[in-house]
XYZ file of C-alpha atoms in Angstrom:
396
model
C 40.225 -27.029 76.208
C 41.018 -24.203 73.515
C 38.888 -21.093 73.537
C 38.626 -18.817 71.013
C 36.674 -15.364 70.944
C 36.395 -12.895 68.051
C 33.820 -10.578 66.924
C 31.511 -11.434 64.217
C 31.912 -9.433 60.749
C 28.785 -8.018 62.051
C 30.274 -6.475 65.440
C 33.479 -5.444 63.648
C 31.522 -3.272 61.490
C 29.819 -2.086 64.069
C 32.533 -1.130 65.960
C 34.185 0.545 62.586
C 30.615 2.467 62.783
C 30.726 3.341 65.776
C 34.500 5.126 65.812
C 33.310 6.769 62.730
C 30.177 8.388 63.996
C 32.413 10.004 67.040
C 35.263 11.239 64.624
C 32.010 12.739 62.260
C 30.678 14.311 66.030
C 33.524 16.135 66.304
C 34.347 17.130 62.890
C 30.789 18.218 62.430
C 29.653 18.890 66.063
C 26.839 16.985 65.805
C 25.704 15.425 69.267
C 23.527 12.901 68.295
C 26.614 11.249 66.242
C 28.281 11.186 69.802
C 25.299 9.729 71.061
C 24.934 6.829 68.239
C 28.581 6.233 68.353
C 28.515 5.529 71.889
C 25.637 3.206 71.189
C 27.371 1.095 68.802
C 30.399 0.810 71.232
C 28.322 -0.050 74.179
C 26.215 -2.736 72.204
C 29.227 -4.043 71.321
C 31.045 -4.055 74.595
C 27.722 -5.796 75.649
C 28.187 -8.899 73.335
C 31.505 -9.593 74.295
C 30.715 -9.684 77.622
C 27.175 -11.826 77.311
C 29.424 -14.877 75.385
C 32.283 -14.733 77.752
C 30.109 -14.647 80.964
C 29.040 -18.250 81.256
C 31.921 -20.302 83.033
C 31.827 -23.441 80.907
C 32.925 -26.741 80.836
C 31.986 -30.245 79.609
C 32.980 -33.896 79.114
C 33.111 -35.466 75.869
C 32.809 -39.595 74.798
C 32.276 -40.663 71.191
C 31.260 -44.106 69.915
C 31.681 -45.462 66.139
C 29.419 -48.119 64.666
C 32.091 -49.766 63.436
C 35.784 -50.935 64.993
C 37.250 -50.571 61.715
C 36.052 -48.361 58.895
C 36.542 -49.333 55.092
C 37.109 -46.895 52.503
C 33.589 -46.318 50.856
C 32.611 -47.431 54.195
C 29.407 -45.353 56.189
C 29.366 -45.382 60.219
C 27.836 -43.784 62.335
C 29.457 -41.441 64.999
C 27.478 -40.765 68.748
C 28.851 -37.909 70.936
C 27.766 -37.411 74.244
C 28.299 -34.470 75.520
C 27.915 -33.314 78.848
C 27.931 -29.249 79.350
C 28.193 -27.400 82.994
C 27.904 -23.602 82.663
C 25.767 -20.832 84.348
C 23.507 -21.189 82.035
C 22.963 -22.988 78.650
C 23.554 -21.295 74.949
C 22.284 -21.925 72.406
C 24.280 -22.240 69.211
C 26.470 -24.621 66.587
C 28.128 -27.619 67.391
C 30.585 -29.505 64.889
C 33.329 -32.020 65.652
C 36.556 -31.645 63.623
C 37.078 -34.527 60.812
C 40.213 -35.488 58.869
C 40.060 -35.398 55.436
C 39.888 -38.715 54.971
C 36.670 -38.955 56.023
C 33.690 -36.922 55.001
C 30.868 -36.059 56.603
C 28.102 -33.693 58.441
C 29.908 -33.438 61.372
C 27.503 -30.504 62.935
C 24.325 -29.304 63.960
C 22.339 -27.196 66.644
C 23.186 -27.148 70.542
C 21.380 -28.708 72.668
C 20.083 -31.267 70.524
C 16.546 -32.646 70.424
C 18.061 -36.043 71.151
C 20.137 -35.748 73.871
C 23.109 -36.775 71.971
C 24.876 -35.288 69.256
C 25.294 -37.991 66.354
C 26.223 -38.097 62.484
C 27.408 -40.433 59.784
C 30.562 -40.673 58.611
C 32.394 -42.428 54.894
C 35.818 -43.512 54.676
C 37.911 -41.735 51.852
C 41.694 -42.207 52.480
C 42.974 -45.190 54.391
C 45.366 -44.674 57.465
C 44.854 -43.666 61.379
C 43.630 -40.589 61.907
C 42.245 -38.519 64.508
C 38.404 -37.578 64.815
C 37.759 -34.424 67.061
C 37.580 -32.545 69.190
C 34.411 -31.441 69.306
C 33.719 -27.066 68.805
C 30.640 -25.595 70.659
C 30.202 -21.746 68.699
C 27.742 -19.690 70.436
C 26.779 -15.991 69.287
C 24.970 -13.161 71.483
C 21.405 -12.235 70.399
C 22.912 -8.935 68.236
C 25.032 -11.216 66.345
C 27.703 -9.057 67.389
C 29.903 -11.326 69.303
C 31.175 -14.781 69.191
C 32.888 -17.680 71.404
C 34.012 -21.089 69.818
C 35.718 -23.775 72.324
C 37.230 -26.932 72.043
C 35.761 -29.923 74.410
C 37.204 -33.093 75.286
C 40.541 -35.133 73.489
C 40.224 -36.522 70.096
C 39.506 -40.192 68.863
C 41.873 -42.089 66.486
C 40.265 -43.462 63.761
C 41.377 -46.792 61.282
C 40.379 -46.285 57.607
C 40.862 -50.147 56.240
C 41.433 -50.411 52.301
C 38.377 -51.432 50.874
C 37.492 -55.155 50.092
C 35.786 -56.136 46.726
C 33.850 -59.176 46.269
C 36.124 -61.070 43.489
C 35.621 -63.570 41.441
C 36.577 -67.474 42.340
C 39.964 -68.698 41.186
C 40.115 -71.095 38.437
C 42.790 -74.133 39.315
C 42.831 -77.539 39.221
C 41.836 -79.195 42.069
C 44.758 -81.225 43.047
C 47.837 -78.840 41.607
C 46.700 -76.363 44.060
C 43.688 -76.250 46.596
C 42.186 -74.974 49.634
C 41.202 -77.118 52.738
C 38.043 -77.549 51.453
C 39.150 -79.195 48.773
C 42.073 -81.633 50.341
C 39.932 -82.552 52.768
C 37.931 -84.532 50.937
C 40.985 -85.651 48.607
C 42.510 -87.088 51.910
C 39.703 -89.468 52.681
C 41.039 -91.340 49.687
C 44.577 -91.944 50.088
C 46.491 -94.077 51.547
C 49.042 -94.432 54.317
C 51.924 -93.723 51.861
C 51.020 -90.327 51.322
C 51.002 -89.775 55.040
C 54.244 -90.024 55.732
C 56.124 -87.309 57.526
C 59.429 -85.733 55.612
C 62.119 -83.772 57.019
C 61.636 -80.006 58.099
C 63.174 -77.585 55.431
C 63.466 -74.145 56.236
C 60.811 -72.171 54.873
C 57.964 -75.168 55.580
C 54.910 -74.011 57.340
C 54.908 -74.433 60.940
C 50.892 -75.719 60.171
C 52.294 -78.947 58.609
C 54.517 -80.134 61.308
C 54.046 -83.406 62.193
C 54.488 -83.470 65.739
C 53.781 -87.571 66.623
C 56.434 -88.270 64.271
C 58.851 -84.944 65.570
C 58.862 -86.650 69.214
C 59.805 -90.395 67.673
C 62.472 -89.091 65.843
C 63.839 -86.275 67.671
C 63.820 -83.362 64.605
C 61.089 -81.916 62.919
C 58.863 -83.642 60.818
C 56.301 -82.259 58.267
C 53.455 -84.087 56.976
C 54.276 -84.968 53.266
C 50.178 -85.280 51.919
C 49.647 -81.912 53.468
C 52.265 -80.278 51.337
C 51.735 -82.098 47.765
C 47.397 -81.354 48.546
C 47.174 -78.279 50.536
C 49.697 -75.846 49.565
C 49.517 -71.978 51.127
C 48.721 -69.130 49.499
C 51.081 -66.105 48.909
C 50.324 -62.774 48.141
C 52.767 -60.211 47.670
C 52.597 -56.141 47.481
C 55.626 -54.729 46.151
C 55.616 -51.587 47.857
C 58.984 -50.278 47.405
C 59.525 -46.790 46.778
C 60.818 -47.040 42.800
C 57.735 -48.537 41.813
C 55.377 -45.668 42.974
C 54.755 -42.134 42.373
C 55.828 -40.916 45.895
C 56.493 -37.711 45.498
C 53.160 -36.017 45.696
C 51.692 -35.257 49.072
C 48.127 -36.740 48.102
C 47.660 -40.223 47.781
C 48.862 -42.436 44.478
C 45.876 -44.069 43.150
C 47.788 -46.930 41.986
C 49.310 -47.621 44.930
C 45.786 -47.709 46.724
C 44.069 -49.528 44.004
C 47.352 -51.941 45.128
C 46.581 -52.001 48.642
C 43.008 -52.595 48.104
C 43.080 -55.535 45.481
C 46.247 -57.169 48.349
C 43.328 -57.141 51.137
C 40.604 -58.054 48.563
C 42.703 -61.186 46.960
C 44.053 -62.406 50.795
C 40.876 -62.363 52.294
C 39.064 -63.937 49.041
C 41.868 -66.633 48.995
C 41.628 -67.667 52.639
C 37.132 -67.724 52.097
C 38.359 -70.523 49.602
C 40.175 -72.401 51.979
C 43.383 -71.499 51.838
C 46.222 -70.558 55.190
C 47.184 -67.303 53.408
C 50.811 -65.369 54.356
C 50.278 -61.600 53.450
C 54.096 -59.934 52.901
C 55.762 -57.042 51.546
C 58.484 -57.221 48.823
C 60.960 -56.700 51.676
C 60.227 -59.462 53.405
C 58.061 -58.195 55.975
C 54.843 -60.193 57.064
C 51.879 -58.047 57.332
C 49.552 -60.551 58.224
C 48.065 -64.501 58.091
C 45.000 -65.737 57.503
C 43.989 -68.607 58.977
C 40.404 -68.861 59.048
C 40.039 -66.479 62.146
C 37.986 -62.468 62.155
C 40.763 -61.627 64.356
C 43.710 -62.507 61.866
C 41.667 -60.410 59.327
C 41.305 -57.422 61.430
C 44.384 -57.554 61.731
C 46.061 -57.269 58.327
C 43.672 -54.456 57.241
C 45.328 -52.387 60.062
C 48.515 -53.432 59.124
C 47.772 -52.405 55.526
C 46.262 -49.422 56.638
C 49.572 -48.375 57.643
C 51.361 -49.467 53.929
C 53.181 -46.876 51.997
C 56.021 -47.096 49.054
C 59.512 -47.321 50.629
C 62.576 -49.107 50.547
C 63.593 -51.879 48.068
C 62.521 -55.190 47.571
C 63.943 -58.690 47.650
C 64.297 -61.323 45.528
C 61.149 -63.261 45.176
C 62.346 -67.063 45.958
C 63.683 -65.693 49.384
C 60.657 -64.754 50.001
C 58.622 -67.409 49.293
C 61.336 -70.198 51.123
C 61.400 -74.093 49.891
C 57.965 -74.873 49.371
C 56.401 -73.559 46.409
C 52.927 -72.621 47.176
C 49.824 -72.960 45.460
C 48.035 -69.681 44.221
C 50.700 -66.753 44.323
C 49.754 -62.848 43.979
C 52.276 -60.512 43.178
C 51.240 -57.066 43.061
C 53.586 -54.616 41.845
C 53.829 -50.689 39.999
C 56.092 -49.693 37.827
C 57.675 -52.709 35.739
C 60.512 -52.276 32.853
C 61.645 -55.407 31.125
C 64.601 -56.119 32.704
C 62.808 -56.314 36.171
C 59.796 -58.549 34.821
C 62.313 -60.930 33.848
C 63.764 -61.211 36.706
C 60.768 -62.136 38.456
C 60.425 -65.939 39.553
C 57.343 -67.831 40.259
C 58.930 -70.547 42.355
C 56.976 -73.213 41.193
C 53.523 -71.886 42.690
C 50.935 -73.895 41.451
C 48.736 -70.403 40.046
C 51.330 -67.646 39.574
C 49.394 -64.193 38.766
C 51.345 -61.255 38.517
C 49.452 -57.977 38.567
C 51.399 -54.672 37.202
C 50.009 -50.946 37.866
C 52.251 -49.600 35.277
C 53.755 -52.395 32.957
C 56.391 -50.952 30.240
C 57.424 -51.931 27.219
C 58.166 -55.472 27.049
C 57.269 -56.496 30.814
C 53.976 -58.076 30.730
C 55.786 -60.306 27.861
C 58.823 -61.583 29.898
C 56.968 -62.096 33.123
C 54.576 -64.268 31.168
C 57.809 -66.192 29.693
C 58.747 -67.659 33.257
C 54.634 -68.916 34.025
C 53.487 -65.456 35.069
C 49.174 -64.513 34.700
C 50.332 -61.146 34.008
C 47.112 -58.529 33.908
C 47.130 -54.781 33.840
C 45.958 -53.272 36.906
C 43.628 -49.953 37.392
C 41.529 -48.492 39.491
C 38.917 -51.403 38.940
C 40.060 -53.665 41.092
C 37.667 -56.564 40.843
C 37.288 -55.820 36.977
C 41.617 -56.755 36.945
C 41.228 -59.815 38.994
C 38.644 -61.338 36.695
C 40.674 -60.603 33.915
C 43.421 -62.697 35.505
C 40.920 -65.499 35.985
C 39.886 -65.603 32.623
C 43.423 -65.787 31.689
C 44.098 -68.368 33.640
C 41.218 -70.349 32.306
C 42.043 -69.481 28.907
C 45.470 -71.487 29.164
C 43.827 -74.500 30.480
C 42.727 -74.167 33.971
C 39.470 -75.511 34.887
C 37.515 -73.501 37.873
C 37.487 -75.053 41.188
C-alpha cells in the first residue's frame, strides 16, 4: 500500500500567506499580522494532522463481466472494498486504468451501494493491468490531502475485435466445411473410403486408426481429404512488413489481427477444422468447433506483434493443400507477391495492407483473391467474396 500526502493548492497558499503576514508583522510591527499569520499556520498544521490521523487499511477484490474483453467491447468492473480505520472519510475513489481501456473509473467514498462499480471499453488489445484502486480524502478546510493505494492490481485481456463477415462463396465439393461433406458422404461409395498412406503434413483428424492397427503405419482416410479439406489462415507478422517503429499501435497491423480472428472464427462457424499460424511457422491456435479453442487464439493473438521473418508459404501449409486459405500480409513489393504460392488451396485469398506497385497483379497470376485491406475490415472481406464470385464461384 502506497501513501501519498501533499497539501492542496489551497493549503500551500495558505501557508505562503501565512509566512508573509509574519515577515509584514515585523517589518511593519503590526500585531494582528502576527496574530493572522499564526492562524494560517495553525489551520494548516491542523489539516495535515486531521488526514493523517485515521490508521487505515482495507482489502480490495474486483470482478469483470466478461473473461475476455474485445476491443469496442463494454464490461462492467465491481470492486469491493473493505476499509478499517478509526473512523470513516469521506472523499474520491478511482481505480487506475491502462490506456487501453477507457472509462469512469471513480466516484464518491462510501458509496450508496456498497460496492464501488463502473463500465469499462476495450481500446488497444494486449494484457494489461487494471488497478490499484486510490482512496483521496481532503480535511474540511480543503487545506490538506491524503491519497493511498489499496490492494494488488488485476491483469486484464483486450481480444482483437471480431466482425460479423460475410459467407464464403466456393463450390461445394472443391472445398467445404463438415456441414457440407457430411451430407456428400451419405452418397458415396466404399471406394472413396479407403485409407491412404500418412504424409507428413496430413491432419492428425483424418487418421484412420482401424486401418493404422491392420497395417501397422498410419493410415488417413482418403474421402475425408478430397471432401473436407482444412482451412488455413495466415498473418504475416514479420517485422519488414509493418510500421514498427512508433511506440503507438500500427493500425494496419491491428486491422490485420482483427480481420485473422474475424476470418478463423467465421471459417470454423462454416464448418471448417481451422489451423491459425504465423508466417514463421508458429501455430497460434485451432479451431475445432470448441469455445475453449476460441478463447484461446484471441489470447494468443492478443499477444501478436511484427517481428522476425517469415517462411516460405508451402512449408507452411505441408502436403495437403487445403481448402479456403487466408493470407494476411502488410507491406508487399512485386518481387515478394510473386513469390507467394497458393499450394493448391481450393479458395486462395490473399489480403495486402499496403500492396505496391505491381503486387496485387503477380499474386493474382499464381490463383491469388488479392483485395486491399483497411481499416474496414468486414467491408475488405466482402470485397474478396465478390471477387471470388466474380471469377466463377458460386456461394455455398
Amino acid at each position: 500500500m502506497r501513501r501519498r500526502r501533499t497539501l492542496t493548492a489551497r493549503g500551500a497558499g495558505a501557508l505562503i500567506a501565512a509566512l508573509g503576514c509574519m515577515i509584514a508583522a515585523n517589518l511593519v510591527g503590526a500585531r494582528i499580522l502576527l496574530y493572522i499569520g499564526l492562524l494560517l499556520a495553525l489551520l494548516t498544521l491542523f489539516s495535515v494532522i486531521a488526514v493523517r490521523s485515521p490508521r487505515r487499511s482495507g482489502t480490495v477484490t474486483r470482478q469483470i463481466s466478461t473473461d475476455l474483453l474485445t476491443v469496442s467491447e463494454t464490461s462492467r468492473v465491481t470492486v469491493r472494498f473493505t476499509l478499517r480505520a478509526l473512523r470513516v472519510p469521506r472523499g474520491l475513489w478511482y481505480d487506475v486504468l491502462p490506456e487501453a481501456v477507457s472509462g469512469d473509473s471513480g466516484g464518491e467514498y462510501p458509496p450508496e451501494t456498497g460496492q464501488l462499480s463502473y463500465p469499462i471499453t476495450g481500446v488497444r488489445r494486449g494484457v494489461w493491468s487494471l488497478g490499484p484502486l486510490m482512496l483521496r480524502t481532503v480535511d474540511p478546510f480543503g487545506l490538506a490531502q491524503r491519497e493511498q493505494s489499496f490492494g494488488d492490481s488485476r491483469s486484464i485481456t483486450v481480444v482483437p475485435e471480431i466482425f460479423t463477415l460475410a459467407p464464403l462463396a466456393v463450390r461445394v465439393g472443391a472445398a467445404g466445411g463438415t456441414a457440407h461433406t457430411s451430407s456428400a458422404r451419405l452418397g458415396q461409395g466404399s471406394d472413396n473410403l479407403s485409407p491412404r498412406g500418412y504424409i507428413p503434413g496430413d491432419s492428425m483428424r483424418r487418421i484412420h486408426w482401424r486401418a493404422t492397427a491392420h497395417r501397422g503405419q498410419l493410415m488417413v482416410r482418403q474421402e475425408e481429404e478430397e471432401s473436407s479439406p482444412d482451412a488455413v489462415v495466415v498473418i504475416d507478422r514479420s517485422s519488414r512488413r509493418w510500421d514498427v517503429a512508433g511506440s503507438e499501435a500500427d493500425p494496419a497491423f491491428e486491422a490485420a489481427v482483427s480481420l485473422c480472428a474475424s476470418s478463423a472464427v467465421h471459417l470454423a462457424a462454416e464448418g471448417y477444422s481451422v489451423d491459425v499460424l504465423d508466417s514463421a511457422g508458429t501455430l497460434l491456435g485451432t479451431l475445432r468447433g470448441h469455445e475453449d479453442d476460441r478463447d484461446s487464439l484471441l489470447v494468443a493473438l492478443a499477444m501478436v506483434a511484427p517481428r522476425g521473418e517469415s517462411r516460405d508459404l508451402a512449408s507452411l501449409i505441408g502436403g495437403t493443400p487445403p481448402g479456403p486459405l487466408v493470407y494476411i500480409t502488410g507491406q508487399l513489393d512485386e518481387e515478394d507477391a510473386a513469390l507467394l504460392r497458393p499450394s493448391g488451396a481450393a479458395a486462395a485469398m490473399l489480403f495486402i495492407a499496403d500492396p505496391l506497385p505491381g503486387a496485387a497483379e503477380a499474386a493474382a497470376q499464381h490463383g491469388w483473391t488479392v483485395t486491399e485491406l483497411g481499416t474496414e475490415v468486414a467491408e475488405a472481406w466482402e470485397d474478396a467474396v465478390s471477387a471470388r464470385i466474380g471469377v466463377g464461384d458460386v456461394p455455398s
